[in-house]
Amino acid sequence: MKDKRRILVIGPSWVGDMVMAQSLFMTLQAEHPGVQIDVLAPQWSLPILQRMPQVHLGIAMPLGHGQLDLRTRWRLGRQLAAHGYDQAIVLPGSLKSALVPWFAGIPVRTGFTGEMRYGLINDRRQLDKQTLPMTVQRFVALGLAQHPQQPPDIPPPQLVANADNALRVQARLGLNANRPAVAFMPGAEYGPAKQWPAHHFAQLAKDLTGRGHQIWILGSAKDRAVGDAIAQTADAPHVHNLCGQTELADVVDLLSLCTAAVSNDSGLMHVAAALGKPLVALYGSSDPKHTPPLSPQAHVLYLGLSCSPCFERQCPLGHTRCLHDIHPDQVLQALT
């Protein structure tokens, strides 16, 4: 006889969405005390899940984003059938994301109607975007027994960093442990219409290092060029471009050592918010009402121009004023 409820969550494919999914996991624990939550998610996201106490097991999805491969999904589903899950909650809206729980024979498969998923999802919810304008609200709603008639309460994500790893990485990178660090996250996977200009980051770096801080520029190898541009333009001591020198887990743990962070609307913005860091979040083509940082420590800067939000990867008007017109002194004021 089973002694606890077991739920499999099919996780999202983006860093920020995975952080926001923790609000769902916290809701499930409140709704079902003692629940075991496993998450099927991309390999890269497992270190994030390891920093969520609510998650029992992170299971790597062996397929990349966009791959169908029915045979692999069927095999994975049959393997997961042995876990005896009571319910699957499918966060992505695609048909293929609902296949593994179906192949696993999980009796209750919860998700929004999505693209032609009739039968695959047997606990179908209709998404009311007016009632649930925020991504995190939609995640949490799927963890409730009844579809909410008003926006549900959202427990904010709370990542638990690995303190020992943070100190190891800090030492490996030769970072000063005695000078307060401010993290810059200048990347945005979606595109340049979400990126605050490098020369604005550089001016802010000059201002902050002049006040006794050091700057840690964090991101993936894809962000190395913009990190170099910031460091070279700032031409100031104590500005460290760490992009591409760390794994995602290391970035999470390094952020835990920072006194504050400045970020575009990106996955790392949500990580900083979930670590409870004072944060200035810069929004351009996206909408802070849809994916805000979920922390009382976050300060959103968003101009709300008549052309915003356009949700485009590149500015269709060619000027990106929504970000260029947010000046470094505004960010400095928000930090202090």
GROMACS .gro file of C-alpha atoms in nm:
model
  336
    1MET     CA    1   0.000   0.000   0.000
    2LYS     CA    2   0.137   0.341  -0.099
    3ASP     CA    3   0.214   0.572   0.189
    4LYS     CA    4   0.219   0.902   0.001
    5ARG     CA    5   0.083   1.076  -0.304
    6ARG     CA    6   0.321   1.089  -0.601
    7ILE     CA    7   0.304   1.359  -0.867
    8LEU     CA    8   0.511   1.390  -1.183
    9VAL     CA    9   0.548   1.743  -1.319
   10ILE     CA   10   0.647   1.791  -1.682
   11GLY     CA   11   0.864   2.098  -1.649
   12PRO     CA   12   0.917   2.395  -1.880
   13SER     CA   13   1.214   2.454  -2.109
   14TRP     CA   14   1.333   2.797  -1.988
   15VAL     CA   15   1.532   2.893  -1.679
   16GLY     CA   16   1.289   3.160  -1.563
   17ASP     CA   17   0.987   2.935  -1.607
   18MET     CA   18   1.158   2.657  -1.413
   19VAL     CA   19   1.223   2.895  -1.124
   20MET     CA   20   0.859   3.007  -1.129
   21ALA     CA   21   0.749   2.642  -1.128
   22GLN     CA   22   0.871   2.625  -0.769
   23SER     CA   23   0.557   2.819  -0.673
   24LEU     CA   24   0.358   2.523  -0.807
   25PHE     CA   25   0.569   2.277  -0.608
   26MET     CA   26   0.511   2.478  -0.290
   27THR     CA   27   0.138   2.487  -0.363
   28LEU     CA   28   0.130   2.109  -0.414
   29GLN     CA   29   0.298   2.057  -0.077
   30ALA     CA   30   0.036   2.278   0.089
   31GLU     CA   31  -0.249   2.098  -0.090
   32HIS     CA   32  -0.113   1.747  -0.031
   33PRO     CA   33   0.106   1.726   0.282
   34GLY     CA   34   0.376   1.463   0.239
   35VAL     CA   35   0.347   1.459  -0.141
   36GLN     CA   36   0.643   1.331  -0.345
   37ILE     CA   37   0.712   1.562  -0.640
   38ASP     CA   38   0.931   1.445  -0.927
   39VAL     CA   39   1.004   1.670  -1.225
   40LEU     CA   40   1.078   1.560  -1.581
   41ALA     CA   41   1.282   1.841  -1.728
   42PRO     CA   42   1.577   1.927  -1.955
   43GLN     CA   43   1.918   1.812  -1.830
   44TRP     CA   44   2.041   2.169  -1.783
   45SER     CA   45   1.765   2.240  -1.530
   46LEU     CA   46   1.853   1.964  -1.283
   47PRO     CA   47   2.089   2.186  -1.076
   48ILE     CA   48   1.803   2.437  -1.036
   49LEU     CA   49   1.572   2.159  -0.919
   50GLN     CA   50   1.837   2.042  -0.671
   51ARG     CA   51   1.809   2.384  -0.507
   52MET     CA   52   1.435   2.341  -0.451
   53PRO     CA   53   1.365   2.148  -0.127
   54GLN     CA   54   1.016   2.058  -0.251
   55VAL     CA   55   1.150   1.841  -0.537
   56HIS     CA   56   1.219   1.476  -0.456
   57LEU     CA   57   1.377   1.385  -0.791
   58GLY     CA   58   1.473   1.563  -1.110
   59ILE     CA   59   1.452   1.335  -1.414
   60ALA     CA   60   1.642   1.437  -1.727
   61MET     CA   61   1.439   1.446  -2.046
   62PRO     CA   62   1.667   1.274  -2.303
   63LEU     CA   63   1.528   1.474  -2.596
   64GLY     CA   64   1.604   1.831  -2.694
   65HIS     CA   65   1.350   2.111  -2.733
   66GLY     CA   66   1.133   2.043  -3.037
   67GLN     CA   67   1.228   1.676  -3.084
   68LEU     CA   68   0.936   1.435  -3.112
   69ASP     CA   69   1.100   1.085  -3.123
   70LEU     CA   70   0.797   0.877  -3.025
   71ARG     CA   71   1.004   0.565  -2.953
   72THR     CA   72   1.220   0.742  -2.691
   73ARG     CA   73   0.914   0.901  -2.530
   74TRP     CA   74   0.737   0.564  -2.516
   75ARG     CA   75   1.039   0.396  -2.354
   76LEU     CA   76   1.068   0.675  -2.098
   77GLY     CA   77   0.698   0.654  -2.023
   78ARG     CA   78   0.717   0.280  -1.963
   79GLN     CA   79   1.016   0.330  -1.730
   80LEU     CA   80   0.826   0.594  -1.532
   81ALA     CA   81   0.521   0.369  -1.505
   82ALA     CA   82   0.709   0.175  -1.236
   83HIS     CA   83   0.706   0.485  -1.010
   84GLY     CA   84   0.331   0.457  -0.956
   85TYR     CA   85   0.247   0.823  -1.000
   86ASP     CA   86  -0.106   0.930  -0.904
   87GLN     CA   87  -0.105   1.241  -1.118
   88ALA     CA   88   0.096   1.420  -1.385
   89ILE     CA   89   0.087   1.797  -1.426
   90VAL     CA   90   0.197   1.908  -1.771
   91LEU     CA   91   0.317   2.270  -1.772
   92PRO     CA   92   0.407   2.313  -2.144
   93GLY     CA   93   0.117   2.348  -2.384
   94SER     CA   94   0.250   2.124  -2.660
   95LEU     CA   95   0.114   1.787  -2.767
   96LYS     CA   96   0.450   1.612  -2.736
   97SER     CA   97   0.493   1.724  -2.373
   98ALA     CA   98   0.180   1.525  -2.282
   99LEU     CA   99   0.295   1.199  -2.441
  100VAL     CA  100   0.525   1.061  -2.166
  101PRO     CA  101   0.259   1.076  -1.889
  102TRP     CA  102   0.014   0.905  -2.125
  103PHE     CA  103   0.265   0.634  -2.215
  104ALA     CA  104   0.334   0.594  -1.840
  105GLY     CA  105  -0.035   0.525  -1.775
  106ILE     CA  106  -0.060   0.793  -1.507
  107PRO     CA  107  -0.432   0.798  -1.420
  108VAL     CA  108  -0.480   1.175  -1.381
  109ARG     CA  109  -0.305   1.394  -1.637
  110THR     CA  110  -0.363   1.764  -1.570
  111GLY     CA  111  -0.293   2.052  -1.806
  112PHE     CA  112  -0.446   2.329  -2.011
  113THR     CA  113  -0.622   2.218  -2.328
  114GLY     CA  114  -0.324   2.317  -2.545
  115GLU     CA  115  -0.267   2.190  -2.899
  116MET     CA  116  -0.487   1.888  -2.983
  117ARG     CA  117  -0.426   1.705  -2.653
  118TYR     CA  118  -0.770   1.551  -2.609
  119GLY     CA  119  -0.726   1.214  -2.440
  120LEU     CA  120  -0.360   1.275  -2.358
  121ILE     CA  121  -0.475   1.530  -2.100
  122ASN     CA  122  -0.778   1.391  -1.917
  123ASP     CA  123  -0.800   1.662  -1.650
  124ARG     CA  124  -0.826   1.948  -1.898
  125ARG     CA  125  -0.842   2.307  -1.783
  126GLN     CA  126  -0.947   2.600  -1.997
  127LEU     CA  127  -0.695   2.884  -1.972
  128ASP     CA  128  -0.861   3.217  -1.890
  129LYS     CA  129  -0.588   3.470  -1.962
  130GLN     CA  130  -0.791   3.748  -1.802
  131THR     CA  131  -0.811   3.566  -1.470
  132LEU     CA  132  -0.455   3.431  -1.493
  133PRO     CA  133  -0.243   3.694  -1.671
  134MET     CA  134   0.086   3.578  -1.515
  135THR     CA  135   0.275   3.264  -1.612
  136VAL     CA  136   0.328   3.169  -1.248
  137GLN     CA  137  -0.046   3.199  -1.178
  138ARG     CA  138  -0.112   2.950  -1.457
  139PHE     CA  139   0.141   2.707  -1.311
  140VAL     CA  140  -0.010   2.732  -0.963
  141ALA     CA  141  -0.366   2.697  -1.095
  142LEU     CA  142  -0.280   2.352  -1.232
  143GLY     CA  143  -0.189   2.241  -0.880
  144LEU     CA  144  -0.532   2.325  -0.740
  145ALA     CA  145  -0.820   2.079  -0.735
  146GLN     CA  146  -1.058   2.332  -0.890
  147HIS     CA  147  -0.978   2.591  -1.153
  148PRO     CA  148  -0.967   2.924  -0.965
  149GLN     CA  149  -1.225   3.193  -1.034
  150GLN     CA  150  -0.975   3.459  -0.931
  151PRO     CA  151  -0.594   3.479  -0.929
  152PRO     CA  152  -0.458   3.228  -0.676
  153ASP     CA  153  -0.215   3.309  -0.398
  154ILE     CA  154   0.143   3.275  -0.520
  155PRO     CA  155   0.411   3.153  -0.279
  156PRO     CA  156   0.729   3.319  -0.408
  157PRO     CA  157   1.010   3.088  -0.524
  158GLN     CA  158   1.288   3.040  -0.269
  159LEU     CA  159   1.599   2.870  -0.403
  160VAL     CA  160   1.847   2.731  -0.151
  161ALA     CA  161   2.202   2.791  -0.271
  162ASN     CA  162   2.491   2.553  -0.205
  163ALA     CA  163   2.709   2.766   0.022
  164ASP     CA  164   3.014   2.538  -0.001
  165ASN     CA  165   3.006   2.541  -0.380
  166ALA     CA  166   2.967   2.920  -0.381
  167LEU     CA  167   3.290   2.961  -0.187
  168ARG     CA  168   3.472   2.705  -0.404
  169VAL     CA  169   3.373   2.885  -0.724
  170GLN     CA  170   3.459   3.223  -0.578
  171ALA     CA  171   3.806   3.097  -0.490
  172ARG     CA  172   3.854   2.925  -0.828
  173LEU     CA  173   3.774   3.247  -1.014
  174GLY     CA  174   4.001   3.455  -0.788
  175LEU     CA  175   3.719   3.685  -0.675
  176ASN     CA  176   3.769   3.919  -0.382
  177ALA     CA  177   3.570   3.794  -0.085
  178ASN     CA  178   3.598   4.124   0.103
  179ARG     CA  179   3.452   4.366  -0.154
  180PRO     CA  180   3.072   4.370  -0.191
  181ALA     CA  181   2.966   4.231  -0.528
  182VAL     CA  182   2.684   4.345  -0.754
  183ALA     CA  183   2.580   4.096  -1.022
  184PHE     CA  184   2.509   4.212  -1.377
  185MET     CA  185   2.307   3.978  -1.600
  186PRO     CA  186   2.321   4.145  -1.943
  187GLY     CA  187   2.206   3.850  -2.152
  188ALA     CA  188   1.859   3.769  -2.280
  189GLU     CA  189   1.815   3.447  -2.472
  190TYR     CA  190   1.504   3.579  -2.646
  191GLY     CA  191   1.679   3.861  -2.832
  192PRO     CA  192   1.824   4.215  -2.827
  193ALA     CA  193   1.487   4.382  -2.771
  194LYS     CA  194   1.516   4.258  -2.411
  195GLN     CA  195   1.876   4.374  -2.356
  196TRP     CA  196   1.969   4.698  -2.181
  197PRO     CA  197   2.258   4.859  -2.376
  198ALA     CA  198   2.610   4.747  -2.287
  199HIS     CA  199   2.728   5.108  -2.256
  200HIS     CA  200   2.460   5.170  -1.990
  201PHE     CA  201   2.581   4.866  -1.796
  202ALA     CA  202   2.937   5.000  -1.833
  203GLN     CA  203   2.846   5.341  -1.691
  204LEU     CA  204   2.667   5.175  -1.400
  205ALA     CA  205   2.976   4.960  -1.339
  206LYS     CA  206   3.192   5.274  -1.319
  207ASP     CA  207   2.951   5.432  -1.072
  208LEU     CA  208   2.931   5.124  -0.850
  209THR     CA  209   3.303   5.044  -0.846
  210GLY     CA  210   3.364   5.408  -0.757
  211ARG     CA  211   3.147   5.350  -0.452
  212GLY     CA  212   3.348   5.048  -0.336
  213HIS     CA  213   3.169   4.760  -0.511
  214GLN     CA  214   3.294   4.494  -0.749
  215ILE     CA  215   3.094   4.378  -1.051
  216TRP     CA  216   3.037   4.013  -1.145
  217ILE     CA  217   2.901   3.982  -1.498
  218LEU     CA  218   2.716   3.651  -1.509
  219GLY     CA  219   2.581   3.450  -1.801
  220SER     CA  220   2.652   3.173  -2.045
  221ALA     CA  221   2.922   3.156  -2.311
  222LYS     CA  222   2.674   3.327  -2.547
  223ASP     CA  223   2.695   3.635  -2.324
  224ARG     CA  224   3.076   3.650  -2.328
  225ALA     CA  225   3.087   3.918  -2.600
  226VAL     CA  226   2.847   4.155  -2.426
  227GLY     CA  227   3.031   4.093  -2.099
  228ASP     CA  228   3.360   4.188  -2.267
  229ALA     CA  229   3.199   4.500  -2.411
  230ILE     CA  230   3.081   4.608  -2.066
  231ALA     CA  231   3.417   4.542  -1.900
  232GLN     CA  232   3.618   4.715  -2.176
  233THR     CA  233   3.390   5.018  -2.195
  234ALA     CA  234   3.379   5.057  -1.818
  235ASP     CA  235   3.761   5.044  -1.811
  236ALA     CA  236   3.742   5.025  -1.432
  237PRO     CA  237   3.899   4.796  -1.174
  238HIS     CA  238   3.697   4.522  -1.007
  239VAL     CA  239   3.477   4.448  -1.312
  240HIS     CA  240   3.487   4.072  -1.378
  241ASN     CA  241   3.336   3.914  -1.687
  242LEU     CA  242   3.251   3.561  -1.573
  243CYS     CA  243   3.024   3.469  -1.864
  244GLY     CA  244   3.099   3.120  -1.987
  245GLN     CA  245   3.329   3.041  -1.694
  246THR     CA  246   3.059   2.885  -1.478
  247GLU     CA  247   2.788   2.622  -1.495
  248LEU     CA  248   2.431   2.723  -1.420
  249ALA     CA  249   2.459   2.578  -1.069
  250ASP     CA  250   2.768   2.791  -1.007
  251VAL     CA  251   2.585   3.105  -1.121
  252VAL     CA  252   2.303   3.035  -0.877
  253ASP     CA  253   2.549   2.989  -0.592
  254LEU     CA  254   2.758   3.294  -0.683
  255LEU     CA  255   2.443   3.507  -0.691
  256SER     CA  256   2.381   3.405  -0.331
  257LEU     CA  257   2.704   3.589  -0.235
  258CYS     CA  258   2.606   3.915  -0.407
  259THR     CA  259   2.463   4.216  -0.228
  260ALA     CA  260   2.243   4.312  -0.526
  261ALA     CA  261   2.177   4.235  -0.892
  262VAL     CA  262   2.085   4.419  -1.212
  263SER     CA  263   1.926   4.214  -1.487
  264ASN     CA  264   1.734   4.218  -1.809
  265ASP     CA  265   1.410   4.019  -1.814
  266SER     CA  266   1.581   3.680  -1.825
  267GLY     CA  267   1.605   3.348  -1.648
  268LEU     CA  268   1.882   3.473  -1.420
  269MET     CA  269   1.660   3.763  -1.317
  270HIS     CA  270   1.418   3.506  -1.172
  271VAL     CA  271   1.707   3.323  -1.004
  272ALA     CA  272   1.822   3.643  -0.830
  273ALA     CA  273   1.465   3.714  -0.719
  274ALA     CA  274   1.426   3.360  -0.584
  275LEU     CA  275   1.744   3.407  -0.379
  276GLY     CA  276   1.592   3.717  -0.217
  277LYS     CA  277   1.854   3.956  -0.354
  278PRO     CA  278   1.786   4.329  -0.397
  279LEU     CA  279   1.724   4.339  -0.770
  280VAL     CA  280   1.668   4.595  -1.043
  281ALA     CA  281   1.483   4.428  -1.330
  282LEU     CA  282   1.493   4.602  -1.670
  283TYR     CA  283   1.201   4.546  -1.906
  284GLY     CA  284   1.184   4.645  -2.272
  285SER     CA  285   0.987   4.444  -2.528
  286SER     CA  286   0.831   4.216  -2.264
  287ASP     CA  287   0.563   4.282  -2.005
  288PRO     CA  288   0.636   4.287  -1.630
  289LYS     CA  289   0.269   4.208  -1.567
  290HIS     CA  290   0.319   3.870  -1.737
  291THR     CA  291   0.653   3.749  -1.595
  292PRO     CA  292   0.753   3.976  -1.306
  293PRO     CA  293   1.031   3.893  -1.061
  294LEU     CA  294   0.851   3.733  -0.767
  295SER     CA  295   1.021   3.909  -0.479
  296PRO     CA  296   0.948   4.213  -0.261
  297GLN     CA  297   1.319   4.293  -0.300
  298ALA     CA  298   1.277   4.351  -0.675
  299HIS     CA  299   1.243   4.695  -0.833
  300VAL     CA  300   1.109   4.690  -1.190
  301LEU     CA  301   1.209   4.963  -1.435
  302TYR     CA  302   0.972   4.971  -1.732
  303LEU     CA  303   0.891   5.280  -1.937
  304GLY     CA  304   0.565   5.150  -2.081
  305LEU     CA  305   0.600   5.335  -2.411
  306SER     CA  306   0.308   5.343  -2.654
  307CYS     CA  307   0.482   5.069  -2.857
  308SER     CA  308   0.540   4.849  -2.552
  309PRO     CA  309   0.520   4.563  -2.495
  310CYS     CA  310   0.575   4.439  -2.850
  311PHE     CA  311   0.719   4.097  -2.753
  312GLU     CA  312   0.950   4.112  -3.056
  313ARG     CA  313   1.306   3.976  -3.056
  314GLN     CA  314   1.432   4.291  -3.230
  315CYS     CA  315   1.280   4.638  -3.209
  316PRO     CA  316   1.045   4.669  -3.511
  317LEU     CA  317   1.096   5.048  -3.505
  318GLY     CA  318   1.476   5.022  -3.494
  319HIS     CA  319   1.539   5.237  -3.186
  320THR     CA  320   1.477   5.019  -2.877
  321ARG     CA  321   1.393   5.333  -2.680
  322CYS     CA  322   1.208   5.119  -2.427
  323LEU     CA  323   1.551   5.022  -2.292
  324HIS     CA  324   1.787   5.291  -2.422
  325ASP     CA  325   1.585   5.557  -2.239
  326ILE     CA  326   1.633   5.389  -1.901
  327HIS     CA  327   1.945   5.571  -1.783
  328PRO     CA  328   2.217   5.434  -1.553
  329ASP     CA  329   2.148   5.695  -1.290
  330GLN     CA  330   1.790   5.565  -1.262
  331VAL     CA  331   1.921   5.216  -1.199
  332LEU     CA  332   2.176   5.344  -0.948
  333GLN     CA  333   1.902   5.528  -0.762
  334ALA     CA  334   1.687   5.215  -0.756
  335LEU     CA  335   1.978   5.018  -0.609
  336THR     CA  336   2.046   5.264  -0.328
   0.00000   0.00000   0.00000
